[in-house]
């Protein structure tokens, strides 16, 4: 491989990784953000498969306040999730098959950073991350024993007014991996859609996951009602 081509690939990799870092920084430093999204996921094992889908709204303030509402279907059963942080307390209630489960704890200092990584990460989305944060400690590198994987950023391409970022993750073990395509507005860093595939090579639990998420709204500097972040009594 010639030196010029090696240099071109190195520059492209650095540019692509820089794009992902800019997107996460835009979310992490936003004074106010409103996101309306919907996603679907299909998981296939050797003998069974199941589907999930959900739609929700995320409200986020730079001072650590968060509100997420989500409703969906998991393997044919209705689900709903409400998560609120007033900047001091993190509270959530998760309802599955009509049975609510409510938890609360001190709001983690790194919660906004975790949200930014969930919006750009692999298969696991906001709902999973925020619910896990209620049981585990959150730091800059991960939640509990689960560490945020380092992305292997492979490509960045422009398609008209949309930029497409392609990157991969090693998930849990060396035998598991995912590939992500993130579509966004390169001028504003507003996310448009995200799709990913994840595969596990573990012999006794081979699985394939396909995840597709669309952001119907991704508005920075949104006007957010103050009472949206009040913890229910």
mmCIF file of C-alpha atoms in Angstrom:
data_model
loop_
_atom_site.group_PDB
_atom_site.id
_atom_site.type_symbol
_atom_site.label_atom_id
_atom_site.label_comp_id
_atom_site.label_asym_id
_atom_site.label_seq_id
_atom_site.Cartn_x
_atom_site.Cartn_y
_atom_site.Cartn_z
ATOM 1 C CA UNK A 1 0.000 0.000 0.000
ATOM 2 C CA UNK A 2 1.492 3.324 -0.993
ATOM 3 C CA UNK A 3 2.282 6.011 1.659
ATOM 4 C CA UNK A 4 -0.161 8.486 0.074
ATOM 5 C CA UNK A 5 -3.059 6.020 0.364
ATOM 6 C CA UNK A 6 -2.110 5.190 3.952
ATOM 7 C CA UNK A 7 -2.146 8.879 4.813
ATOM 8 C CA UNK A 8 -5.526 9.377 3.106
ATOM 9 C CA UNK A 9 -7.091 6.537 5.111
ATOM 10 C CA UNK A 10 -5.605 7.861 8.357
ATOM 11 C CA UNK A 11 -6.953 11.362 7.709
ATOM 12 C CA UNK A 12 -10.398 9.970 6.846
ATOM 13 C CA UNK A 13 -10.501 7.906 10.065
ATOM 14 C CA UNK A 14 -9.568 10.940 12.167
ATOM 15 C CA UNK A 15 -12.175 13.070 10.394
ATOM 16 C CA UNK A 16 -14.887 10.449 10.917
ATOM 17 C CA UNK A 17 -14.049 10.009 14.600
ATOM 18 C CA UNK A 18 -14.005 13.772 14.989
ATOM 19 C CA UNK A 19 -17.517 13.957 13.530
ATOM 20 C CA UNK A 20 -18.848 11.487 16.095
ATOM 21 C CA UNK A 21 -17.158 13.381 18.926
ATOM 22 C CA UNK A 22 -18.706 16.660 17.693
ATOM 23 C CA UNK A 23 -22.193 15.128 17.631
ATOM 24 C CA UNK A 24 -21.863 13.814 21.194
ATOM 25 C CA UNK A 25 -20.434 17.151 22.359
ATOM 26 C CA UNK A 26 -23.361 19.058 20.781
ATOM 27 C CA UNK A 27 -25.815 16.893 22.731
ATOM 28 C CA UNK A 28 -23.789 16.969 25.933
ATOM 29 C CA UNK A 29 -23.458 20.768 25.946
ATOM 30 C CA UNK A 30 -26.963 21.633 24.716
ATOM 31 C CA UNK A 31 -28.794 24.160 26.881
ATOM 32 C CA UNK A 32 -32.118 22.603 25.853
ATOM 33 C CA UNK A 33 -32.948 19.707 23.555
ATOM 34 C CA UNK A 34 -36.208 18.073 22.471
ATOM 35 C CA UNK A 35 -36.121 14.750 20.648
ATOM 36 C CA UNK A 36 -39.074 12.815 19.254
ATOM 37 C CA UNK A 37 -38.135 9.336 18.119
ATOM 38 C CA UNK A 38 -39.389 5.884 17.206
ATOM 39 C CA UNK A 39 -37.485 2.615 16.898
ATOM 40 C CA UNK A 40 -37.922 -1.060 16.150
ATOM 41 C CA UNK A 41 -35.702 -4.013 16.985
ATOM 42 C CA UNK A 42 -35.730 -7.646 15.935
ATOM 43 C CA UNK A 43 -33.648 -10.243 17.769
ATOM 44 C CA UNK A 44 -33.116 -13.694 16.311
ATOM 45 C CA UNK A 45 -31.699 -16.740 18.089
ATOM 46 C CA UNK A 46 -31.196 -20.204 16.561
ATOM 47 C CA UNK A 47 -34.682 -21.376 17.614
ATOM 48 C CA UNK A 48 -36.684 -18.256 18.526
ATOM 49 C CA UNK A 49 -36.988 -14.592 17.631
ATOM 50 C CA UNK A 50 -38.863 -11.611 19.023
ATOM 51 C CA UNK A 51 -39.655 -8.039 18.054
ATOM 52 C CA UNK A 52 -39.834 -4.779 19.969
ATOM 53 C CA UNK A 53 -40.844 -1.268 19.026
ATOM 54 C CA UNK A 54 -41.371 2.010 20.847
ATOM 55 C CA UNK A 55 -41.880 5.734 20.336
ATOM 56 C CA UNK A 56 -41.099 8.491 22.750
ATOM 57 C CA UNK A 57 -40.007 12.013 23.581
ATOM 58 C CA UNK A 58 -36.842 13.157 25.331
ATOM 59 C CA UNK A 59 -36.560 16.587 26.955
ATOM 60 C CA UNK A 60 -33.083 17.555 28.150
ATOM 61 C CA UNK A 61 -31.618 20.608 29.850
ATOM 62 C CA UNK A 62 -27.921 21.293 30.248
ATOM 63 C CA UNK A 63 -28.263 21.557 34.028
ATOM 64 C CA UNK A 64 -28.984 17.810 34.234
ATOM 65 C CA UNK A 65 -32.765 17.819 34.038
ATOM 66 C CA UNK A 66 -34.282 15.085 31.870
ATOM 67 C CA UNK A 67 -37.738 13.803 31.000
ATOM 68 C CA UNK A 68 -38.336 10.762 28.824
ATOM 69 C CA UNK A 69 -41.712 9.285 27.947
ATOM 70 C CA UNK A 70 -41.956 6.122 25.892
ATOM 71 C CA UNK A 71 -44.657 3.658 24.864
ATOM 72 C CA UNK A 72 -44.153 0.480 22.907
ATOM 73 C CA UNK A 73 -44.690 -3.221 22.331
ATOM 74 C CA UNK A 74 -42.271 -5.896 23.539
ATOM 75 C CA UNK A 75 -42.861 -9.389 22.152
ATOM 76 C CA UNK A 76 -46.581 -8.590 21.825
ATOM 77 C CA UNK A 77 -46.936 -6.993 25.280
ATOM 78 C CA UNK A 78 -47.556 -3.265 25.845
ATOM 79 C CA UNK A 79 -44.850 -1.311 27.676
ATOM 80 C CA UNK A 80 -44.448 2.248 28.887
ATOM 81 C CA UNK A 81 -41.656 4.157 30.589
ATOM 82 C CA UNK A 82 -41.507 7.543 32.284
ATOM 83 C CA UNK A 83 -38.120 8.814 33.475
ATOM 84 C CA UNK A 84 -37.577 12.197 35.146
ATOM 85 C CA UNK A 85 -34.515 13.855 36.609
ATOM 86 C CA UNK A 86 -34.929 17.263 38.255
ATOM 87 C CA UNK A 87 -31.140 17.570 38.423
ATOM 88 C CA UNK A 88 -31.051 16.149 41.938
ATOM 89 C CA UNK A 89 -33.218 13.019 41.891
ATOM 90 C CA UNK A 90 -33.611 10.429 39.139
ATOM 91 C CA UNK A 91 -37.063 8.796 39.171
ATOM 92 C CA UNK A 92 -38.704 6.317 36.819
ATOM 93 C CA UNK A 93 -41.688 4.032 36.482
ATOM 94 C CA UNK A 94 -41.647 1.161 33.996
ATOM 95 C CA UNK A 95 -44.934 -0.581 33.159
ATOM 96 C CA UNK A 96 -45.008 -3.979 31.459
ATOM 97 C CA UNK A 97 -48.214 -5.993 31.008
ATOM 98 C CA UNK A 98 -50.012 -3.509 33.259
ATOM 99 C CA UNK A 99 -47.579 -3.946 36.170
ATOM 100 C CA UNK A 100 -45.675 -0.774 37.152
ATOM 101 C CA UNK A 101 -42.210 -0.831 38.709
ATOM 102 C CA UNK A 102 -41.014 2.454 40.232
ATOM 103 C CA UNK A 103 -37.477 3.371 41.293
ATOM 104 C CA UNK A 104 -35.543 6.468 42.302
ATOM 105 C CA UNK A 105 -32.035 7.483 43.347
ATOM 106 C CA UNK A 106 -29.711 10.458 43.455
ATOM 107 C CA UNK A 107 -29.313 11.764 39.921
ATOM 108 C CA UNK A 108 -25.875 10.801 38.506
ATOM 109 C CA UNK A 109 -23.504 13.632 37.644
ATOM 110 C CA UNK A 110 -22.639 12.006 34.296
ATOM 111 C CA UNK A 111 -26.225 11.339 33.185
ATOM 112 C CA UNK A 112 -26.182 13.801 30.247
ATOM 113 C CA UNK A 113 -22.964 12.264 28.918
ATOM 114 C CA UNK A 114 -24.551 8.803 29.082
ATOM 115 C CA UNK A 115 -27.562 10.113 27.161
ATOM 116 C CA UNK A 116 -25.330 11.464 24.380
ATOM 117 C CA UNK A 117 -23.633 8.082 24.001
ATOM 118 C CA UNK A 118 -26.983 6.259 23.990
ATOM 119 C CA UNK A 119 -28.229 8.419 21.123
ATOM 120 C CA UNK A 120 -25.208 7.528 18.981
ATOM 121 C CA UNK A 121 -24.419 4.022 20.235
ATOM 122 C CA UNK A 122 -25.258 0.503 19.111
ATOM 123 C CA UNK A 123 -28.445 -1.455 19.738
ATOM 124 C CA UNK A 124 -29.221 -0.330 23.290
ATOM 125 C CA UNK A 125 -31.266 2.853 23.308
ATOM 126 C CA UNK A 126 -32.278 5.543 25.750
ATOM 127 C CA UNK A 127 -34.859 3.468 27.594
ATOM 128 C CA UNK A 128 -32.430 0.668 28.450
ATOM 129 C CA UNK A 129 -29.680 3.060 29.502
ATOM 130 C CA UNK A 130 -31.856 5.214 31.773
ATOM 131 C CA UNK A 131 -33.484 2.203 33.448
ATOM 132 C CA UNK A 132 -30.049 0.644 34.042
ATOM 133 C CA UNK A 133 -28.829 3.939 35.514
ATOM 134 C CA UNK A 134 -31.368 3.550 38.329
ATOM 135 C CA UNK A 135 -29.669 0.353 39.524
ATOM 136 C CA UNK A 136 -26.017 1.025 38.730
ATOM 137 C CA UNK A 137 -23.472 3.781 39.236
ATOM 138 C CA UNK A 138 -22.926 6.074 36.247
ATOM 139 C CA UNK A 139 -19.505 7.498 35.452
ATOM 140 C CA UNK A 140 -17.839 9.040 32.407
ATOM 141 C CA UNK A 141 -16.821 5.616 31.070
ATOM 142 C CA UNK A 142 -19.959 3.553 31.599
ATOM 143 C CA UNK A 143 -22.754 2.300 33.839
ATOM 144 C CA UNK A 144 -21.906 -0.236 36.537
ATOM 145 C CA UNK A 145 -19.692 -2.969 35.135
ATOM 146 C CA UNK A 146 -20.823 -2.132 31.591
ATOM 147 C CA UNK A 147 -18.299 0.175 29.901
ATOM 148 C CA UNK A 148 -19.096 2.397 26.943
ATOM 149 C CA UNK A 149 -17.331 0.658 24.033
ATOM 150 C CA UNK A 150 -14.850 2.587 21.916
ATOM 151 C CA UNK A 151 -16.232 3.088 18.404
ATOM 152 C CA UNK A 152 -14.267 1.876 15.408
ATOM 153 C CA UNK A 153 -15.157 4.722 13.049
ATOM 154 C CA UNK A 154 -14.821 3.534 9.454
ATOM 155 C CA UNK A 155 -16.371 5.990 7.049
ATOM 156 C CA UNK A 156 -18.090 9.352 6.615
ATOM 157 C CA UNK A 157 -19.955 10.181 3.410
ATOM 158 C CA UNK A 158 -22.131 13.053 2.240
ATOM 159 C CA UNK A 159 -25.446 12.305 0.531
ATOM 160 C CA UNK A 160 -26.884 15.657 -0.437
ATOM 161 C CA UNK A 161 -27.714 17.593 2.735
ATOM 162 C CA UNK A 162 -27.266 14.464 4.877
ATOM 163 C CA UNK A 163 -24.017 13.049 6.218
ATOM 164 C CA UNK A 164 -23.739 9.315 6.928
ATOM 165 C CA UNK A 165 -21.303 8.093 9.564
ATOM 166 C CA UNK A 166 -20.445 4.380 9.680
ATOM 167 C CA UNK A 167 -18.780 2.845 12.711
ATOM 168 C CA UNK A 168 -18.579 -0.382 14.664
ATOM 169 C CA UNK A 169 -18.413 -1.530 18.279
ATOM 170 C CA UNK A 170 -17.093 -4.540 20.046
ATOM 171 C CA UNK A 171 -19.951 -5.550 22.350
ATOM 172 C CA UNK A 172 -19.317 -7.397 25.646
ATOM 173 C CA UNK A 173 -16.885 -9.958 24.239
ATOM 174 C CA UNK A 174 -14.465 -10.272 21.347
ATOM 175 C CA UNK A 175 -17.024 -12.536 19.628
ATOM 176 C CA UNK A 176 -19.747 -9.873 19.640
ATOM 177 C CA UNK A 177 -19.881 -6.762 17.498
ATOM 178 C CA UNK A 178 -22.236 -4.214 16.014
ATOM 179 C CA UNK A 179 -22.157 -1.868 13.020
ATOM 180 C CA UNK A 180 -23.944 1.469 13.098
ATOM 181 C CA UNK A 181 -24.978 3.937 10.405
ATOM 182 C CA UNK A 182 -25.838 7.356 11.780
ATOM 183 C CA UNK A 183 -27.494 9.937 9.516
ATOM 184 C CA UNK A 184 -27.423 13.586 10.546
ATOM 185 C CA UNK A 185 -27.355 17.200 9.420
ATOM 186 C CA UNK A 186 -23.645 18.150 9.192
ATOM 187 C CA UNK A 187 -24.390 21.861 9.699
ATOM 188 C CA UNK A 188 -26.340 21.528 12.948
ATOM 189 C CA UNK A 189 -25.496 17.976 14.160
ATOM 190 C CA UNK A 190 -29.198 17.189 14.423
ATOM 191 C CA UNK A 191 -29.681 13.418 14.233
ATOM 192 C CA UNK A 192 -32.021 12.091 11.534
ATOM 193 C CA UNK A 193 -31.853 8.306 11.869
ATOM 194 C CA UNK A 194 -29.740 5.471 13.186
ATOM 195 C CA UNK A 195 -29.589 1.835 12.148
ATOM 196 C CA UNK A 196 -27.449 -0.967 13.499
ATOM 197 C CA UNK A 197 -26.856 -4.677 13.279
ATOM 198 C CA UNK A 198 -25.333 -6.706 16.095
ATOM 199 C CA UNK A 199 -24.033 -10.243 16.030
ATOM 200 C CA UNK A 200 -22.855 -12.605 18.745
ATOM 201 C CA UNK A 201 -20.580 -15.541 17.978
ATOM 202 C CA UNK A 202 -21.072 -17.296 21.306
ATOM 203 C CA UNK A 203 -21.924 -20.888 20.410
ATOM 204 C CA UNK A 204 -24.658 -21.477 22.994
ATOM 205 C CA UNK A 205 -26.354 -18.112 22.437
ATOM 206 C CA UNK A 206 -25.862 -16.957 18.866
ATOM 207 C CA UNK A 207 -27.988 -13.934 18.187
ATOM 208 C CA UNK A 208 -28.538 -11.349 15.494
ATOM 209 C CA UNK A 209 -30.126 -7.977 16.224
ATOM 210 C CA UNK A 210 -31.393 -5.387 13.791
ATOM 211 C CA UNK A 211 -32.217 -1.937 15.171
ATOM 212 C CA UNK A 212 -33.704 1.017 13.279
ATOM 213 C CA UNK A 213 -34.434 4.408 14.857
ATOM 214 C CA UNK A 214 -35.900 7.555 13.311
ATOM 215 C CA UNK A 215 -35.723 10.994 14.897
ATOM 216 C CA UNK A 216 -38.882 12.812 13.873
ATOM 217 C CA UNK A 217 -37.671 15.900 15.753
ATOM 218 C CA UNK A 218 -34.224 16.825 17.059
ATOM 219 C CA UNK A 219 -34.396 20.440 18.160
ATOM 220 C CA UNK A 220 -31.602 22.272 19.942
ATOM 221 C CA UNK A 221 -32.502 25.370 22.015
ATOM 222 C CA UNK A 222 -36.067 24.094 22.315
ATOM 223 C CA UNK A 223 -38.587 25.836 24.562
ATOM 224 C CA UNK A 224 -39.152 23.312 27.368
ATOM 225 C CA UNK A 225 -41.799 23.732 30.113
ATOM 226 C CA UNK A 226 -40.257 23.935 33.576
ATOM 227 C CA UNK A 227 -42.933 21.729 35.161
ATOM 228 C CA UNK A 228 -41.967 18.835 32.862
ATOM 229 C CA UNK A 229 -39.102 18.023 35.218
ATOM 230 C CA UNK A 230 -41.043 17.798 38.461
ATOM 231 C CA UNK A 231 -40.756 14.452 40.255
ATOM 232 C CA UNK A 232 -44.224 12.962 40.979
ATOM 233 C CA UNK A 233 -45.117 12.796 44.672
#
